[in-house]
Amino acid sequence: MLNIELSEWKSRLQSGKFRFLSGKRLISLIIVVSISSFVFADEGMWTMDQIDKLDLEKKGLKIPLKEVYNPDGTSLFNAIVNLGGGTSEFVSANGLILTNHHVAYGAVQRASTQGTDYLTNGFLANSLEEEIQAPGSSAMIIDEIRDVTNEVIMAGAKIKNLVKRQKALDAKIQAITDAIEEGKEDVTARIAAMYEGQQYLLYIYKRFDDVRIVYMPPLAIGNYGADIDNWMWPRHTGDFAYARVYVSPDGIGRKYDPENVPYKPKKWLKISTRNLNNGDFTMVMGFPGQTSRYRTSHSVKYNRELYYPDWLKIAGDIINILEKAGEESPGAAMAVAGQRKGIANYQKKWGGTVASMDKCDFLNETFKQEQKFKQSINSDRKLKKKYGNILDDIGTLYKDQIANKKHDDLLNYFGGYWGFIGTIPAVANNIYYVAKEREKPAIERDPNFSEKDVQRNIERLHYRYMGFYEPAQKQLFKYFLEKSEKLPVNNRVKGIDEVLAKNNMTAAEYVDFAFENTKLKDTEYVKTLINLKSAEMVKLDDPFINLAKAIYVENEASRKRNEKYGAEITELRKNYMEALRLMSDEAVYPDANSSIRFTYGDVEGYKPRDAVQYTPFTTLGGAIEKDTGVSPFDMPAKLKELYKARDYGNWADPDLNDMPIAFLHTTDITNGNSGSPVLNAYGEMIGIAFDGNLEAMLSDWKFDPAIQRTISVDIRYVMFVTEKYAGADYLLEEMGLK
Amino acid sequence: MLNIELSEWKSRLQSGKFRFLSGKRLISLIIVVSISSFVFADEGMWTMDQIDKLDLEKKGLKIPLKEVYNPDGTSLFNAIVNLGGGTSEFVSANGLILTNHHVAYGAVQRASTQGTDYLTNGFLANSLEEEIQAPGSSAMIIDEIRDVTNEVIMAGAKIKNLVKRQKALDAKIQAITDAIEEGKEDVTARIAAMYEGQQYLLYIYKRFDDVRIVYMPPLAIGNYGADIDNWMWPRHTGDFAYARVYVSPDGIGRKYDPENVPYKPKKWLKISTRNLNNGDFTMVMGFPGQTSRYRTSHSVKYNRELYYPDWLKIAGDIINILEKAGEESPGAAMAVAGQRKGIANYQKKWGGTVASMDKCDFLNETFKQEQKFKQSINSDRKLKKKYGNILDDIGTLYKDQIANKKHDDLLNYFGGYWGFIGTIPAVANNIYYVAKEREKPAIERDPNFSEKDVQRNIERLHYRYMGFYEPAQKQLFKYFLEKSEKLPVNNRVKGIDEVLAKNNMTAAEYVDFAFENTKLKDTEYVKTLINLKSAEMVKLDDPFINLAKAIYVENEASRKRNEKYGAEITELRKNYMEALRLMSDEAVYPDANSSIRFTYGDVEGYKPRDAVQYTPFTTLGGAIEKDTGVSPFDMPAKLKELYKARDYGNWADPDLNDMPIAFLHTTDITNGNSGSPVLNAYGEMIGIAFDGNLEAMLSDWKFDPAIQRTISVDIRYVMFVTEKYAGADYLLEEMGLK
């Protein structure tokens, strides 16, 4: 699945603390003339302004480029909707959007209460009145894209100290976005650093906080195959859901209000009623989260040998704890399901990434390409002077990171890195941090601190508690406390040691004590604390606030260290990227960073191994072959009856002589693209992207055209289920199909 | 693997005791006009005299039919060699034969002694002198095929009692074959019942008991992938071995003698040097062991619900015992390897058969077809009178079989059903049985008893002991004794109860006692017993002979019961088959019965499941992708070097741009075909058949053209390994390739 379910820690990865910026495989740049034109034919997550360089007409596009993207008018681009960790798209004049089942999953889980399990059973609103709120969901469309490179860069032009320079840039970015958002309730401004900071693009969004669920198929369709089939082909998941975007009667995006009315978008997508064939042109727009296509060997080594293994170990332990807790009751299972799912998704992805790295000896490959980079740079005196030390300097920075890794992993738990699995420790940590930041002179504050974010976090606080299941949270808290205890002294979180010593308790005892005595389980109480001074907070003697206070010094030190690291590595990577672009004579796309991107390719299978060919379409017949009657292969009886009766409406594929479910195409996408519309050469919607394939798990690091595929649910299956299974003819009418 | 490794019990299955005769899927017969001509295009294991009905020129054969089979002259048919449980073929004027690695496996294992592990390391004779005996191997070629139907059937024409009639037929068969073998050292005559006894064909073979091993690749080539890949595609096993057939200087097939010389066959196969492509015509001749394509639902039900589950349970237990015993030492591992391998092969096959039966609801399908058969028969008064009761009568017979099943399973162990895993109990049982048979009047003797067989068994006795590993044999003996004890009284082997009671021992105690006190571990001693009267044997007070005596009455009762069942079911199946043939307007092939058969088809992949296509060629590149360095995926370093250097000689495939290893084709084969030559349209050898695919595990019961495939090792890989890996240029010269 390609959403950013764990957006909490993903965004943190992208922010100051773990600023993971990025070395495109040199082979495509240095030997650019000989190979880039065909080997990487479909590679690239292009910014919208780059699409005129892609020669799309030649590649099969049948409509004018301006119909795809027109900054001065209306184009398909305007139908694309950002949905937090995923993508969605308008499909009617009345604000109806389509996205993935797994993107809507969290919201629907939150909307489910005991007795109304919308996840398992699905949900269909038979009219606007029956649509239910999707708690915590915000949708955004892009009103404008503006290049603010000069403005941002000039802010730091005269500052030599890299940390200070970065702070100045961050402050400038904040100032620009603040100015735009100022006084506008439904505007969000974001600036994305392209090419590691060579370019800054400002995206001005209109935001809608009232999103309602329209139709969600049952789990046995929307998540058919579940974790077993996740990242796999052949795939038979009907991974789609409908929602609707609401605004105030005067068109302002705002929170849920009974007075709100469906939003009228200026552009919506037409559902294709054409047949779809092997080799057909496809294009995708969406919000890919993060790639690392231009990394040096130091980064590869750090991730392969340290980051991924540590992450996989902790993730595995967390999942075990959640699963055990979930066995207690159906309610418990539902409470932990979303957290488990999000982590399990990345567990499969990053486990596959590690295996793929090893299979192609990626570290060695990167190292060899770096040697070529060095040779090229060193052959020119000027280049050598400017770029000759980059690689060594990057290596030096990584050494320090490695030394602090295990210690910082523990702080991450308290920092909310693992999403909602440590609700109270993270809330305590956050409110104490807010108090301490406010007590600092403005100049010394964390550049990521913003009063606006604080307000927003307070407003959304109850969402953090929605998956709160105390037995699981206690076990997880205990796990992290004990993990610290098992480390060598210099890696331990000293604040934890202090608190345990002071209370004369074991970790397990402190866990019971803390959960018994804390008042932070009550969100209304938490809200009353947000304007207290740090000293006042400490006086409350809450066990979690006491812990937050105890680890604060370490948190600050870690923050400072990572701030310095971030500023320095960013500068080095920017220079490295500059050198790479200098040496390329073709357009280079920037790494993904959750800003909107365009990618194209064609419908195509692949060869996963010797003598095996995956063909690009799966069918309802194939889904039924997998049916065991037991979840996750528990095909609903009605779907089997429709299959038996060949009651497909107009949606069957004449060549397959069956109902298509999913298809493969060569577009270059990643997490965050989930829910993106797949369009044909005529700009009509033919599918919804929802996954990549396990063989291409290295895709965030390296594009391999032979094996990297997007897996999309076929729009014909979406329409068939909507019409024949759900009987929601009115939706087809709304989309102009009846 | 498609040899008949467990020939001991397989032949028993085919003999009187478990005469499993056979109901072709009615759909191909009753609705014959509408479907048999295209759906079952390549179906059929045809007798040689049927090939002129197959329209082979139209199907792609480029040489005259007479070059394939000419009963009055020399044809490709004459190059086919029966090798006991498998097939092989002459490939030089000097008696060189090719077969499968796994067919030669047992012989090479027996030829290996401590310190010379030919199995693991492979073996290459650099000259005739270096060739080593293949202990226990006999090769046979067919000199003549004669229809003896009238002669056989007339012998029983006037006998009403079915048991007596069957005995008369069996006696006639014995008399005919005895007369032919009489006075001829190297002649073996066999009569095969076709169509459940509607036709009898006599095969006169010339036999060669001196077979020598020429080249056997190492296990890491010949058994690459081993049990993990067995029955699987994609496959990368170099499953081939060379041997040579020797005769006396005057051309008589005889046992090993240093004076023996290579046999000069009248026909040998030319190795193809053409390219091989998807869609190319292929044909196979060989000795398929057994199919059940024309069975009724009673048989399907009995096998699905009783025979296979019981067999799989016992086989699993035996394998566990063997594996545990094999862990003791490398010697132990080698000793049990062959037995384990043989059983594991069938375990995978029959486990797959059960799964396939369930997947297509085969029992129900058979039942429905039977209903159609009944309708057709009942619609005609004459047909109804003659064939109207067949199905009910078959059902009645099965009831009795089911009642005795568990009890007889145990007797089977003593009868040698499980191959060499119960050596001493089986030997004791056999010599006691021989003594008792000799004491009977000739007319009352077991029709399967033959003095010639007795002599042959004595001569080959030491082979029975070659895999003898006492710790494993003790565990297995204990397993079967205890299995009897656990059954309800009426299913128990009473003889076992008696012996244990008489000795006042538990099963475990008796096992220790028996192995400590028996003299039957010594083959020379056993030979001295073969002419004793049964009473003299009993006086020896050998624990195993005592047991044989104790279970003799039950054995006899079981034999009688099965004799009666065999005679009656054979008659019913013959009549059923007669009705089926009457109703068909196309040629019908008889079920396989280890007699030579012809089958044809083309090179073709298949679709194992939705959106997955298996292409028909695997490559050395694919084999190396599987390489883990650990058995069974421990590709030899030299092969990897040859791959790296693309040092393929003339054997690479230009289209694959790689060395082909195995290929798929649509020919209809089964166990016993292992080692069969695969020929192209020009009659040149393009491969060696060695396996079927797991998806077609129901193939013994039902031919499914969409998924049933033969897996063959590509002759180009055989030649490449012979030339480049083994450096055996002289073999290529001998085959006319240098």
PDB file of N, CA and C in Angstrom, chain B residues 102 111 115 163 208 216-217 278 364 383 400 409-411 435 449 452 495 511 543 555 599 737:
ATOM      1  N   HIS B 102      17.868 -39.090 -11.711  1.00  0.00           N
ATOM      2  CA  HIS B 102      17.126 -39.706 -10.618  1.00  0.00           C
ATOM      3  C   HIS B 102      16.758 -41.152 -10.907  1.00  0.00           C
ATOM      4  N   ALA B 111      26.515 -48.104  -5.928  1.00  0.00           N
ATOM      5  CA  ALA B 111      27.912 -48.192  -6.359  1.00  0.00           C
ATOM      6  C   ALA B 111      28.831 -47.351  -5.480  1.00  0.00           C
ATOM      7  N   GLY B 115      33.735 -42.995   1.159  1.00  0.00           N
ATOM      8  CA  GLY B 115      34.932 -42.434   0.555  1.00  0.00           C
ATOM      9  C   GLY B 115      34.768 -42.148  -0.932  1.00  0.00           C
ATOM     10  N   VAL B 163     -13.054 -66.055 -10.209  1.00  0.00           N
ATOM     11  CA  VAL B 163     -11.716 -66.291  -9.645  1.00  0.00           C
ATOM     12  C   VAL B 163     -11.020 -67.374 -10.446  1.00  0.00           C
ATOM     13  N   PHE B 208      19.424 -56.970 -20.627  1.00  0.00           N
ATOM     14  CA  PHE B 208      20.856 -56.776 -20.389  1.00  0.00           C
ATOM     15  C   PHE B 208      21.064 -56.542 -18.898  1.00  0.00           C
ATOM     16  N   MET B 216      27.785 -39.249 -14.543  1.00  0.00           N
ATOM     17  CA  MET B 216      26.722 -38.803 -13.654  1.00  0.00           C
ATOM     18  C   MET B 216      27.157 -37.427 -13.146  1.00  0.00           C
ATOM     19  N   PRO B 217      26.409 -36.373 -13.443  1.00  0.00           N
ATOM     20  CA  PRO B 217      26.834 -35.061 -12.927  1.00  0.00           C
ATOM     21  C   PRO B 217      26.705 -35.018 -11.411  1.00  0.00           C
ATOM     22  N   ASN B 278       9.225 -22.275 -28.818  1.00  0.00           N
ATOM     23  CA  ASN B 278       7.847 -22.358 -28.374  1.00  0.00           C
ATOM     24  C   ASN B 278       6.987 -22.839 -29.548  1.00  0.00           C
ATOM     25  N   ASN B 364     -17.291 -35.298  -7.340  1.00  0.00           N
ATOM     26  CA  ASN B 364     -18.599 -34.872  -7.821  1.00  0.00           C
ATOM     27  C   ASN B 364     -18.671 -34.894  -9.346  1.00  0.00           C
ATOM     28  N   LEU B 383     -28.516 -52.252 -24.194  1.00  0.00           N
ATOM     29  CA  LEU B 383     -27.379 -51.745 -23.413  1.00  0.00           C
ATOM     30  C   LEU B 383     -27.685 -51.846 -21.930  1.00  0.00           C
ATOM     31  N   ASP B 400     -16.563 -53.997   0.685  1.00  0.00           N
ATOM     32  CA  ASP B 400     -15.757 -55.022   1.328  1.00  0.00           C
ATOM     33  C   ASP B 400     -14.293 -54.570   1.441  1.00  0.00           C
ATOM     34  N   ASP B 409      -3.294 -52.777   5.245  1.00  0.00           N
ATOM     35  CA  ASP B 409      -2.176 -51.824   5.197  1.00  0.00           C
ATOM     36  C   ASP B 409      -0.995 -52.337   5.997  1.00  0.00           C
ATOM     37  N   LEU B 410      -1.300 -52.955   7.129  1.00  0.00           N
ATOM     38  CA  LEU B 410      -0.229 -53.464   7.989  1.00  0.00           C
ATOM     39  C   LEU B 410       0.429 -54.684   7.368  1.00  0.00           C
ATOM     40  N   LEU B 411      -0.378 -55.552   6.810  1.00  0.00           N
ATOM     41  CA  LEU B 411       0.196 -56.723   6.132  1.00  0.00           C
ATOM     42  C   LEU B 411       1.115 -56.277   4.997  1.00  0.00           C
ATOM     43  N   ALA B 435       7.934 -71.265   0.839  1.00  0.00           N
ATOM     44  CA  ALA B 435       7.877 -72.639   1.352  1.00  0.00           C
ATOM     45  C   ALA B 435       6.438 -73.141   1.377  1.00  0.00           C
ATOM     46  N   PHE B 449       2.666 -66.696  -7.965  1.00  0.00           N
ATOM     47  CA  PHE B 449       3.863 -67.418  -7.552  1.00  0.00           C
ATOM     48  C   PHE B 449       4.560 -68.010  -8.764  1.00  0.00           C
ATOM     49  N   LYS B 452      10.578 -69.147 -11.160  1.00  0.00           N
ATOM     50  CA  LYS B 452      11.560 -68.294 -11.819  1.00  0.00           C
ATOM     51  C   LYS B 452      11.788 -67.013 -11.007  1.00  0.00           C
ATOM     52  N   GLY B 495      -1.794 -62.031  14.267  1.00  0.00           N
ATOM     53  CA  GLY B 495      -0.496 -62.711  14.384  1.00  0.00           C
ATOM     54  C   GLY B 495       0.482 -61.898  15.237  1.00  0.00           C
ATOM     55  N   VAL B 511      10.985 -55.728  19.244  1.00  0.00           N
ATOM     56  CA  VAL B 511      11.855 -55.182  18.193  1.00  0.00           C
ATOM     57  C   VAL B 511      13.313 -55.409  18.567  1.00  0.00           C
ATOM     58  N   PRO B 543      13.052 -64.946  15.225  1.00  0.00           N
ATOM     59  CA  PRO B 543      11.932 -64.069  15.609  1.00  0.00           C
ATOM     60  C   PRO B 543      11.131 -63.558  14.401  1.00  0.00           C
ATOM     61  N   ASN B 555      -2.437 -63.400   6.095  1.00  0.00           N
ATOM     62  CA  ASN B 555      -1.926 -63.074   4.766  1.00  0.00           C
ATOM     63  C   ASN B 555      -2.666 -63.857   3.699  1.00  0.00           C
ATOM     64  N   THR B 599       3.415 -40.707 -27.113  1.00  0.00           N
ATOM     65  CA  THR B 599       2.610 -39.496 -26.859  1.00  0.00           C
ATOM     66  C   THR B 599       3.255 -38.318 -27.580  1.00  0.00           C
ATOM     67  N   LEU B 737      29.014 -35.771 -32.413  1.00  0.00           N
ATOM     68  CA  LEU B 737      28.853 -34.314 -32.301  1.00  0.00           C
ATOM     69  C   LEU B 737      30.178 -33.563 -32.363  1.00  0.00           C
TER      70      LEU B 737
END
